[in-house]
Coordinates of N, CA and C in Angstrom, one line a residue:
M1 N 26.3 19.1 -9.0 CA 25.9 17.7 -9.0 C 25.4 17.4 -7.6
T2 N 24.3 16.6 -7.6 CA 23.7 16.1 -6.4 C 24.2 14.7 -6.0
F3 N 23.9 14.3 -4.7 CA 24.3 13.0 -4.3 C 23.7 11.9 -5.3
T4 N 22.4 12.1 -5.6 CA 21.7 11.1 -6.4 C 22.4 11.0 -7.8
S5 N 22.7 12.1 -8.4 CA 23.3 12.1 -9.7 C 24.7 11.5 -9.7
D6 N 25.5 11.9 -8.7 CA 26.9 11.4 -8.6 C 26.8 9.9 -8.3
A7 N 25.9 9.4 -7.4 CA 25.9 8.0 -7.0 C 25.4 7.2 -8.2
K8 N 24.4 7.6 -8.9 CA 23.9 6.8 -10.0 C 25.0 6.8 -11.2
E9 N 25.7 7.9 -11.3 CA 26.8 7.9 -12.3 C 27.9 6.9 -11.9
K10 N 28.3 6.8 -10.7 CA 29.3 5.9 -10.2 C 28.8 4.4 -10.4
S11 N 27.5 4.2 -10.2 CA 27.0 2.9 -10.2 C 26.2 2.6 -11.5
A12 N 26.4 3.3 -12.5 CA 25.6 3.2 -13.7 C 25.5 1.8 -14.3
T13 N 26.6 1.1 -14.4 CA 26.5 -0.2 -15.0 C 25.7 -1.2 -14.2
I14 N 25.9 -1.3 -12.9 CA 25.2 -2.3 -12.1 C 23.8 -1.8 -11.9
W15 N 23.6 -0.5 -11.9 CA 22.2 0.1 -11.8 C 21.3 -0.4 -12.9
Q16 N 21.8 -0.3 -14.1 CA 21.0 -0.7 -15.3 C 20.8 -2.2 -15.3
K17 N 21.8 -3.0 -14.9 CA 21.7 -4.4 -14.9 C 20.5 -4.9 -14.0
N18 N 20.1 -4.1 -13.0 CA 19.0 -4.5 -12.2 C 17.7 -4.5 -13.0
F19 N 17.6 -3.7 -14.0 CA 16.4 -3.6 -14.8 C 16.2 -4.8 -15.8
T20 N 17.3 -5.5 -16.1 CA 17.3 -6.5 -17.1 C 17.6 -7.9 -16.5
H21 N 17.6 -8.0 -15.2 CA 17.8 -9.3 -14.6 C 16.6 -10.2 -14.9
P22 N 16.8 -11.5 -15.2 CA 15.7 -12.4 -15.5 C 14.5 -12.4 -14.6
F23 N 14.8 -12.2 -13.3 CA 13.7 -12.1 -12.3 C 12.8 -11.0 -12.7
I24 N 13.3 -9.8 -13.0 CA 12.5 -8.7 -13.3 C 11.9 -8.8 -14.7
R25 N 12.6 -9.3 -15.7 CA 12.1 -9.5 -17.0 C 10.9 -10.5 -17.0
E26 N 11.1 -11.6 -16.3 CA 10.0 -12.6 -16.3 C 8.8 -12.2 -15.4
L27 N 9.1 -11.4 -14.4 CA 8.0 -10.9 -13.6 C 7.2 -9.9 -14.4
H28 N 7.8 -9.1 -15.2 CA 7.1 -8.2 -16.1 C 6.3 -8.9 -17.2
Q29 N 6.8 -10.0 -17.7 CA 6.2 -10.8 -18.7 C 5.1 -11.7 -18.1
G30 N 5.1 -11.9 -16.8 CA 4.1 -12.7 -16.2 C 4.4 -14.2 -16.2
I31 N 5.7 -14.5 -16.5 CA 6.1 -15.9 -16.7 C 7.1 -16.4 -15.6
L32 N 7.3 -15.5 -14.6 CA 8.2 -15.9 -13.5 C 7.6 -17.0 -12.7
P33 N 8.2 -18.1 -12.5 CA 7.6 -19.2 -11.7 C 7.3 -18.7 -10.3
E34 N 6.1 -19.0 -9.9 CA 5.6 -18.4 -8.6 C 6.4 -18.9 -7.4
E35 N 7.1 -20.0 -7.5 CA 7.9 -20.4 -6.4 C 9.1 -19.5 -6.2
K36 N 9.6 -18.9 -7.3 CA 10.7 -17.9 -7.2 C 10.2 -16.6 -6.6
F37 N 9.0 -16.2 -7.0 CA 8.4 -15.0 -6.4 C 8.1 -15.2 -4.9
R38 N 7.6 -16.4 -4.6 CA 7.3 -16.8 -3.2 C 8.6 -16.7 -2.3
Y39 N 9.7 -17.2 -2.9 CA 11.0 -17.2 -2.1 C 11.4 -15.8 -1.9
Y40 N 11.3 -15.0 -3.0 CA 11.6 -13.5 -2.9 C 10.9 -12.9 -1.8
L41 N 9.6 -13.1 -1.7 CA 8.7 -12.5 -0.7 C 9.2 -12.9 0.7
L42 N 9.5 -14.1 0.9 CA 9.9 -14.6 2.2 C 11.3 -13.9 2.7
Q43 N 12.2 -13.8 1.7 CA 13.5 -13.2 2.0 C 13.3 -11.7 2.2
D44 N 12.4 -11.1 1.4 CA 12.2 -9.6 1.5 C 11.6 -9.3 2.9
R45 N 10.8 -10.2 3.4 CA 10.2 -10.1 4.7 C 11.3 -9.9 5.8
Y46 N 12.3 -10.7 5.7 CA 13.4 -10.6 6.7 C 14.1 -9.3 6.5
Y47 N 14.3 -8.9 5.3 CA 15.0 -7.6 5.0 C 14.2 -6.4 5.6
L48 N 12.9 -6.4 5.3 CA 12.1 -5.3 5.8 C 12.1 -5.2 7.3
R49 N 12.1 -6.3 8.0 CA 12.0 -6.3 9.5 C 13.4 -5.7 10.0
Q50 N 14.5 -6.1 9.4 CA 15.8 -5.5 9.8 C 15.9 -4.1 9.4
L51 N 15.2 -3.7 8.3 CA 15.3 -2.3 7.9 C 14.6 -1.4 9.0
Q52 N 13.5 -1.8 9.6 CA 12.9 -1.1 10.6 C 13.8 -0.8 11.8
A53 N 14.5 -1.8 12.2 CA 15.5 -1.7 13.3 C 16.6 -0.7 12.9
L54 N 17.1 -0.8 11.7 CA 18.1 0.2 11.2 C 17.6 1.6 11.2
Y55 N 16.4 1.8 10.8 CA 15.8 3.1 10.8 C 15.8 3.7 12.2
R56 N 15.5 2.9 13.2 CA 15.5 3.4 14.6 C 17.0 3.7 15.0
Q57 N 17.9 2.9 14.6 CA 19.3 3.2 14.9 C 19.8 4.5 14.3
I58 N 19.5 4.8 13.1 CA 19.9 6.0 12.4 C 19.2 7.2 13.1
A59 N 17.9 7.1 13.4 CA 17.2 8.2 14.1 C 17.8 8.5 15.4
E60 N 18.2 7.5 16.2 CA 18.8 7.7 17.5 C 20.2 8.3 17.4
K61 N 21.0 8.0 16.4 CA 22.4 8.4 16.3 C 22.6 9.7 15.5
T62 N 21.7 10.1 14.6 CA 21.9 11.2 13.8 C 21.8 12.5 14.6
E63 N 22.6 13.5 14.1 CA 22.5 14.9 14.7 C 21.7 15.8 13.8
H64 N 21.3 15.2 12.6 CA 20.4 16.0 11.7 C 19.0 15.9 12.1
A65 N 18.4 17.0 12.5 CA 17.0 16.9 12.9 C 16.0 16.4 11.8
K66 N 16.3 16.9 10.5 CA 15.4 16.5 9.4 C 15.5 15.0 9.2
I67 N 16.7 14.4 9.3 CA 16.8 13.0 9.1 C 16.1 12.2 10.2
R68 N 16.2 12.7 11.4 CA 15.5 12.1 12.6 C 14.0 12.1 12.3
V69 N 13.5 13.2 11.9 CA 12.0 13.3 11.7 C 11.6 12.3 10.5
F70 N 12.5 12.3 9.5 CA 12.2 11.5 8.3 C 12.1 10.0 8.7
F71 N 13.0 9.5 9.5 CA 13.0 8.1 9.9 C 11.9 7.8 10.9
E72 N 11.5 8.8 11.7 CA 10.5 8.6 12.7 C 9.1 8.6 12.1
Q73 N 9.0 9.3 10.9 CA 7.7 9.4 10.3 C 7.6 8.8 8.9
G74 N 8.3 9.5 7.9 CA 8.2 9.0 6.5 C 8.8 7.6 6.3
G75 N 10.0 7.4 6.9 CA 10.6 6.1 6.8 C 9.7 4.9 7.3
K76 N 9.1 5.2 8.5 CA 8.2 4.2 9.0 C 7.0 3.9 8.1
R77 N 6.5 5.0 7.5 CA 5.3 4.8 6.6 C 5.7 4.0 5.4
L78 N 6.9 4.3 4.9 CA 7.4 3.6 3.7 C 7.4 2.1 4.0
V79 N 8.1 1.7 5.1 CA 8.2 0.3 5.4 C 6.8 -0.3 5.7
A80 N 6.0 0.4 6.5 CA 4.7 -0.1 6.9 C 3.9 -0.3 5.6
G81 N 3.9 0.6 4.7 CA 3.2 0.4 3.4 C 3.6 -0.9 2.7
E82 N 4.9 -1.1 2.6 CA 5.5 -2.2 1.9 C 5.1 -3.5 2.6
Q83 N 5.1 -3.5 3.9 CA 4.8 -4.7 4.7 C 3.3 -5.0 4.5
A84 N 2.4 -4.0 4.5 CA 1.0 -4.2 4.4 C 0.7 -4.9 3.1
I85 N 1.3 -4.4 2.0 CA 1.0 -5.0 0.7 C 1.5 -6.4 0.6
R86 N 2.7 -6.6 1.2 CA 3.3 -8.0 1.2 C 2.5 -8.9 2.1
N87 N 1.9 -8.4 3.2 CA 1.0 -9.3 4.0 C -0.2 -9.7 3.2
T88 N -0.7 -8.8 2.3 CA -1.8 -9.1 1.4 C -1.4 -10.2 0.5
L89 N -0.2 -10.1 -0.1 CA 0.3 -11.1 -1.0 C 0.5 -12.5 -0.3
F90 N 1.0 -12.4 0.9 CA 1.2 -13.6 1.7 C -0.2 -14.4 1.8
Q91 N -1.2 -13.6 2.1 CA -2.5 -14.2 2.3 C -3.1 -14.8 1.0
E92 N -2.9 -14.0 -0.1 CA -3.4 -14.5 -1.4 C -2.7 -15.7 -1.9
M93 N -1.4 -15.8 -1.6 CA -0.6 -16.9 -2.1 C -0.5 -18.0 -1.1
G94 N -1.2 -17.9 0.0 CA -1.2 -18.9 1.0 C 0.1 -19.2 1.7
I95 N 0.9 -18.2 1.9 CA 2.1 -18.3 2.7 C 1.8 -18.3 4.2
S96 N 2.0 -19.4 4.8 CA 1.6 -19.5 6.2 C 2.8 -19.2 7.2
N97 N 2.4 -19.0 8.4 CA 3.4 -18.8 9.5 C 4.4 -20.0 9.6
N98 N 3.9 -21.1 9.3 CA 4.7 -22.3 9.4 C 5.7 -22.3 8.3
E99 N 5.3 -21.9 7.1 CA 6.3 -21.8 6.0 C 7.3 -20.7 6.3
I100 N 6.9 -19.6 6.8 CA 7.9 -18.6 7.2 C 8.9 -19.1 8.1
K101 N 8.5 -19.9 9.1 CA 9.5 -20.4 10.1 C 10.4 -21.4 9.5
Q102 N 10.0 -22.1 8.4 CA 10.8 -23.1 7.8 C 11.8 -22.6 6.8
V103 N 11.7 -21.3 6.4 CA 12.6 -20.7 5.5 C 13.5 -19.7 6.2
P104 N 14.7 -20.0 6.5 CA 15.6 -19.1 7.2 C 16.1 -18.0 6.3
M105 N 16.6 -17.0 6.9 CA 17.2 -15.9 6.2 C 18.4 -16.4 5.3
A106 N 18.4 -16.0 4.1 CA 19.5 -16.4 3.2 C 20.7 -15.5 3.3
E107 N 21.8 -15.9 2.6 CA 23.1 -15.2 2.7 C 23.0 -13.8 2.2
V108 N 22.3 -13.5 1.1 CA 22.2 -12.2 0.5 C 21.6 -11.2 1.4
P109 N 20.3 -11.4 1.9 CA 19.8 -10.4 2.8 C 20.6 -10.2 4.1
Y110 N 21.2 -11.3 4.6 CA 22.0 -11.2 5.8 C 23.2 -10.3 5.5
H111 N 23.9 -10.4 4.4 CA 25.1 -9.6 4.1 C 24.6 -8.1 3.7
Y112 N 23.5 -8.0 3.1 CA 23.0 -6.7 2.7 C 22.7 -5.9 3.9
V113 N 21.9 -6.5 4.8 CA 21.6 -5.7 6.1 C 22.9 -5.5 6.9
S114 N 23.8 -6.4 6.9 CA 25.1 -6.2 7.6 C 25.9 -5.1 7.0
H115 N 25.9 -5.0 5.7 CA 26.5 -3.8 5.0 C 26.0 -2.5 5.5
M116 N 24.6 -2.4 5.6 CA 24.0 -1.1 5.9 C 24.3 -0.8 7.4
Y117 N 24.3 -1.8 8.2 CA 24.6 -1.5 9.6 C 26.1 -1.1 9.8
R118 N 26.9 -1.7 9.0 CA 28.4 -1.4 9.1 C 28.6 0.1 8.8
Q119 N 27.8 0.7 8.0 CA 28.0 2.1 7.6 C 27.9 3.0 8.8
L120 N 27.2 2.5 9.9 CA 27.1 3.4 11.1 C 28.4 3.6 11.7
I121 N 29.4 2.7 11.4 CA 30.8 3.0 11.9 C 31.3 4.3 11.4
Y122 N 31.0 4.7 10.2 CA 31.4 6.0 9.7 C 30.5 7.1 10.2
S123 N 29.2 7.0 9.9 CA 28.3 8.0 10.4 C 26.8 7.5 10.0
P124 N 25.8 8.1 10.7 CA 24.5 7.8 10.4 C 24.1 8.2 8.9
T125 N 24.8 9.3 8.5 CA 24.5 9.8 7.1 C 25.0 8.8 6.1
V126 N 26.1 8.1 6.3 CA 26.6 7.1 5.4 C 25.7 5.9 5.3
S127 N 25.2 5.6 6.5 CA 24.2 4.5 6.6 C 22.9 4.9 5.8
F128 N 22.5 6.1 6.0 CA 21.4 6.7 5.3 C 21.6 6.5 3.8
A129 N 22.8 6.8 3.3 CA 23.1 6.7 1.9 C 23.0 5.3 1.3
S130 N 23.3 4.3 2.2 CA 23.3 2.9 1.8 C 21.8 2.4 1.6
L131 N 20.8 3.2 2.1 CA 19.4 2.8 2.0 C 18.8 3.2 0.7
L132 N 19.3 4.2 0.1 CA 18.6 4.8 -1.1 C 18.4 3.8 -2.3
P133 N 19.4 3.0 -2.6 CA 19.2 2.1 -3.8 C 18.0 1.3 -3.8
C134 N 17.6 0.8 -2.6 CA 16.4 -0.1 -2.5 C 15.2 0.8 -2.9
A135 N 15.0 1.9 -2.2 CA 13.8 2.7 -2.4 C 13.8 3.3 -3.8
L136 N 14.9 3.8 -4.3 CA 14.9 4.4 -5.6 C 14.8 3.4 -6.8
L137 N 15.6 2.3 -6.7 CA 15.5 1.3 -7.7 C 14.1 0.7 -7.9
Y138 N 13.5 0.4 -6.7 CA 12.1 -0.1 -6.8 C 11.2 0.8 -7.5
Q139 N 11.3 2.1 -7.2 CA 10.5 3.1 -7.8 C 10.7 3.2 -9.3
E140 N 12.0 3.2 -9.7 CA 12.3 3.3 -11.2 C 11.9 2.1 -11.9
I141 N 12.1 0.9 -11.3 CA 11.7 -0.4 -11.9 C 10.2 -0.4 -12.0
G142 N 9.5 0.0 -11.0 CA 8.1 0.0 -11.0 C 7.5 0.9 -12.1
L143 N 8.1 2.1 -12.3 CA 7.6 3.0 -13.3 C 7.9 2.4 -14.7
T144 N 9.0 1.8 -14.9 CA 9.4 1.2 -16.2 C 8.4 0.0 -16.5
L145 N 8.2 -0.9 -15.5 CA 7.4 -2.0 -15.8 C 5.9 -1.7 -16.0
N146 N 5.5 -0.6 -15.3 CA 4.1 -0.2 -15.3 C 3.7 0.4 -16.7
Q147 N 4.6 0.7 -17.5 CA 4.3 1.3 -18.8 C 3.4 0.3 -19.6
T148 N 3.7 -1.0 -19.4 CA 2.9 -2.0 -20.1 C 2.2 -2.9 -19.1
G149 N 2.7 -2.9 -17.9 CA 2.2 -3.8 -16.8 C 2.5 -5.2 -17.0
S150 N 2.1 -6.0 -16.0 CA 2.3 -7.5 -16.0 C 1.0 -8.2 -16.1
P151 N 0.9 -9.2 -16.9 CA -0.4 -9.9 -17.0 C -0.7 -10.8 -15.7
H152 N 0.3 -11.0 -14.9 CA 0.1 -11.8 -13.7 C -0.4 -10.9 -12.6
P153 N -1.5 -11.2 -11.9 CA -2.0 -10.3 -10.9 C -1.1 -10.1 -9.7
Y154 N -0.4 -11.1 -9.2 CA 0.5 -11.0 -8.1 C 1.6 -10.0 -8.5
Y155 N 2.1 -10.2 -9.7 CA 3.3 -9.4 -10.1 C 2.9 -7.9 -10.4
Q156 N 1.6 -7.7 -10.9 CA 1.2 -6.4 -11.1 C 0.9 -5.7 -9.7
T157 N 0.5 -6.5 -8.7 CA 0.3 -5.9 -7.4 C 1.7 -5.4 -6.9
W158 N 2.7 -6.2 -7.1 CA 4.1 -5.9 -6.6 C 4.5 -4.6 -7.3
I159 N 4.3 -4.5 -8.6 CA 4.6 -3.3 -9.4 C 3.9 -2.1 -8.8
D160 N 2.7 -2.3 -8.5 CA 1.9 -1.1 -8.0 C 2.4 -0.6 -6.6
T161 N 3.0 -1.6 -5.8 CA 3.5 -1.1 -4.5 C 4.7 -0.2 -4.7
C162 N 5.4 -0.4 -5.8 CA 6.6 0.4 -6.0 C 6.4 1.9 -6.4
I163 N 5.1 2.1 -6.8 CA 4.9 3.5 -7.4 C 3.6 4.1 -6.8
T164 N 3.3 3.8 -5.5 CA 2.2 4.5 -4.9 C 2.5 6.0 -4.8
E165 N 1.5 6.8 -4.7 CA 1.7 8.2 -4.5 C 2.5 8.5 -3.3
E166 N 2.2 7.8 -2.2 CA 2.8 8.1 -0.9 C 4.3 7.7 -1.0
S167 N 4.6 6.5 -1.5 CA 5.9 6.0 -1.6 C 6.8 6.9 -2.4
M168 N 6.3 7.4 -3.5 CA 7.1 8.2 -4.4 C 7.4 9.6 -3.8
A169 N 6.4 10.1 -3.0 CA 6.7 11.3 -2.2 C 7.8 11.1 -1.2
I170 N 7.7 10.0 -0.5 CA 8.8 9.7 0.5 C 10.1 9.5 -0.1
V171 N 10.2 8.8 -1.3 CA 11.5 8.6 -2.0 C 12.0 10.0 -2.4
S172 N 11.2 10.9 -2.8 CA 11.6 12.2 -3.2 C 12.2 13.0 -2.1
E173 N 11.6 12.9 -0.9 CA 12.1 13.5 0.3 C 13.4 12.9 0.7
F174 N 13.5 11.5 0.6 CA 14.7 10.8 0.9 C 15.9 11.4 0.1
Q175 N 15.7 11.6 -1.2 CA 16.7 12.1 -2.1 C 17.1 13.5 -1.7
Q176 N 16.1 14.3 -1.4 CA 16.4 15.7 -1.1 C 17.2 15.8 0.2
L177 N 16.9 15.0 1.2 CA 17.7 15.0 2.4 C 19.1 14.6 2.2
L178 N 19.3 13.5 1.4 CA 20.6 13.0 1.1 C 21.4 14.0 0.3
N179 N 20.8 14.7 -0.6 CA 21.5 15.8 -1.4 C 22.0 16.9 -0.5
E180 N 21.1 17.2 0.5 CA 21.5 18.3 1.5 C 22.7 17.8 2.3
C181 N 22.7 16.5 2.8 CA 23.8 16.0 3.6 C 25.1 15.9 2.8
Y182 N 24.9 15.6 1.5 CA 26.1 15.4 0.6 C 26.8 16.8 0.5
E183 N 26.0 17.8 0.3 CA 26.6 19.2 0.1 C 27.3 19.6 1.4
Q184 N 26.9 19.2 2.6 CA 27.5 19.6 3.8 C 28.6 18.7 4.3
A185 N 28.7 17.5 3.6 CA 29.7 16.5 4.1 C 31.1 16.9 3.6
S186 N 32.1 16.3 4.3 CA 33.5 16.5 3.9 C 33.7 15.6 2.7
T187 N 34.8 15.8 2.0 CA 35.2 15.0 0.8 C 35.2 13.6 1.2
A188 N 35.8 13.3 2.3 CA 36.0 11.9 2.8 C 34.6 11.2 3.0
E189 N 33.7 12.0 3.6 CA 32.4 11.4 3.9 C 31.6 11.3 2.6
Q190 N 31.8 12.2 1.7 CA 31.1 12.1 0.4 C 31.5 10.8 -0.3
Q191 N 32.7 10.5 -0.3 CA 33.2 9.2 -0.9 C 32.6 8.0 -0.2
Q192 N 32.5 8.1 1.1 CA 31.9 6.9 1.9 C 30.5 6.8 1.5
M193 N 29.8 7.9 1.3 CA 28.4 7.8 0.9 C 28.2 7.2 -0.4
L194 N 29.1 7.6 -1.4 CA 29.0 7.0 -2.7 C 29.3 5.6 -2.7
E195 N 30.3 5.2 -1.9 CA 30.7 3.7 -1.9 C 29.6 2.9 -1.2
A196 N 29.0 3.4 -0.2 CA 27.9 2.7 0.5 C 26.7 2.5 -0.5
F197 N 26.4 3.5 -1.3 CA 25.3 3.4 -2.3 C 25.7 2.4 -3.3
H198 N 26.9 2.4 -3.8 CA 27.4 1.5 -4.8 C 27.3 0.0 -4.4
I199 N 27.7 -0.3 -3.2 CA 27.7 -1.6 -2.7 C 26.2 -2.1 -2.6
S200 N 25.3 -1.2 -2.1 CA 23.9 -1.5 -1.9 C 23.3 -1.8 -3.3
T201 N 23.7 -1.1 -4.3 CA 23.2 -1.4 -5.7 C 23.6 -2.7 -6.1
Y202 N 24.8 -3.2 -5.8 CA 25.2 -4.5 -6.1 C 24.4 -5.5 -5.3
M203 N 24.1 -5.2 -4.1 CA 23.3 -6.1 -3.3 C 21.9 -6.2 -3.8
E204 N 21.3 -5.2 -4.3 CA 20.0 -5.3 -4.9 C 20.0 -6.3 -6.1
Y205 N 21.1 -6.2 -6.9 CA 21.2 -7.2 -8.0 C 21.3 -8.6 -7.5
A206 N 22.1 -8.7 -6.4 CA 22.3 -10.0 -5.8 C 21.0 -10.6 -5.2
F207 N 20.2 -9.7 -4.8 CA 18.9 -10.1 -4.2 C 18.0 -10.8 -5.3
W208 N 18.0 -10.2 -6.5 CA 17.2 -10.8 -7.6 C 17.8 -12.1 -8.0
E209 N 19.1 -12.2 -8.0 CA 19.8 -13.4 -8.3 C 19.5 -14.5 -7.3
M210 N 19.6 -14.2 -6.0 CA 19.3 -15.1 -5.0 C 17.8 -15.6 -5.1
A211 N 16.9 -14.7 -5.4 CA 15.5 -15.2 -5.5 C 15.3 -16.0 -6.7
Y212 N 15.9 -15.6 -7.8 CA 15.7 -16.4 -9.1 C 16.2 -17.8 -9.0
H213 N 17.3 -18.0 -8.3 CA 17.9 -19.3 -8.2 C 17.6 -20.0 -6.8
R214 N 16.8 -19.3 -6.0 CA 16.4 -19.7 -4.7 C 17.6 -20.2 -3.9
K215 N 18.6 -19.3 -3.8 CA 19.8 -19.6 -3.1 C 19.6 -19.4 -1.6
T216 N 20.4 -20.2 -0.9 CA 20.4 -20.0 0.6 C 21.7 -19.5 1.0
W217 N 22.7 -20.4 1.2 CA 24.1 -20.0 1.5 C 25.1 -20.7 0.6
G218 N 26.1 -19.9 0.1 CA 27.0 -20.5 -0.8 C 26.3 -21.0 -2.1
D219 N 26.6 -22.2 -2.5 CA 26.0 -22.8 -3.7 C 24.7 -23.6 -3.4
E220 N 24.3 -23.6 -2.1 CA 23.1 -24.3 -1.8 C 21.8 -23.6 -2.2
T221 N 20.8 -24.4 -2.6 CA 19.5 -23.8 -3.0 C 18.4 -24.3 -2.1
Y222 N 17.3 -23.6 -2.0 CA 16.2 -24.0 -1.2 C 15.4 -25.1 -1.9
A223 N 15.1 -26.2 -1.3 CA 14.5 -27.3 -1.9 C 13.0 -27.0 -2.2

């Protein structure tokens, strides 16, 4: 068994729920209200910026040469590619710098990023494991939705970003490295890796939920 197979088995229920969340279903159908997608993009922007900082932390702290190279090269390309496409969507949707400043980071991305940073307490490898659900889920969701595509041009653009040739190659390398680390890890560290992945999978679902209801903190919503 590999890390990916063990992790997806542990998180099977919540993993599948990500594919059927109303945000994803309506995005696929092209009927998702644009203000919800807009809010998602703004919050995702905060998440991606924090992800870049976490990549640097893992690269600095890891003793695994392959992981260091991955985060210094492949990881950077993955985030840079996602940011470039999102910048294009920002321009097409007229999301201004002023609007960005007016929308603060919501509770879910704050806790999601905090969770991934917290894994550094255990090891850079455990933090590495907490990053996989985002990359792998987006790829699998993108492949599923692209079978029929979305009639909405913004939403099809988003789907396309999930399944570029470069991003899929990077996600494949991501899994290979984690599988190697998993084989070499102690039983205790393996369990920490699986738990980190599991929590991140829940946070991915929470992200869709936050965007769909435009949640900020607690029960408050963005006006």
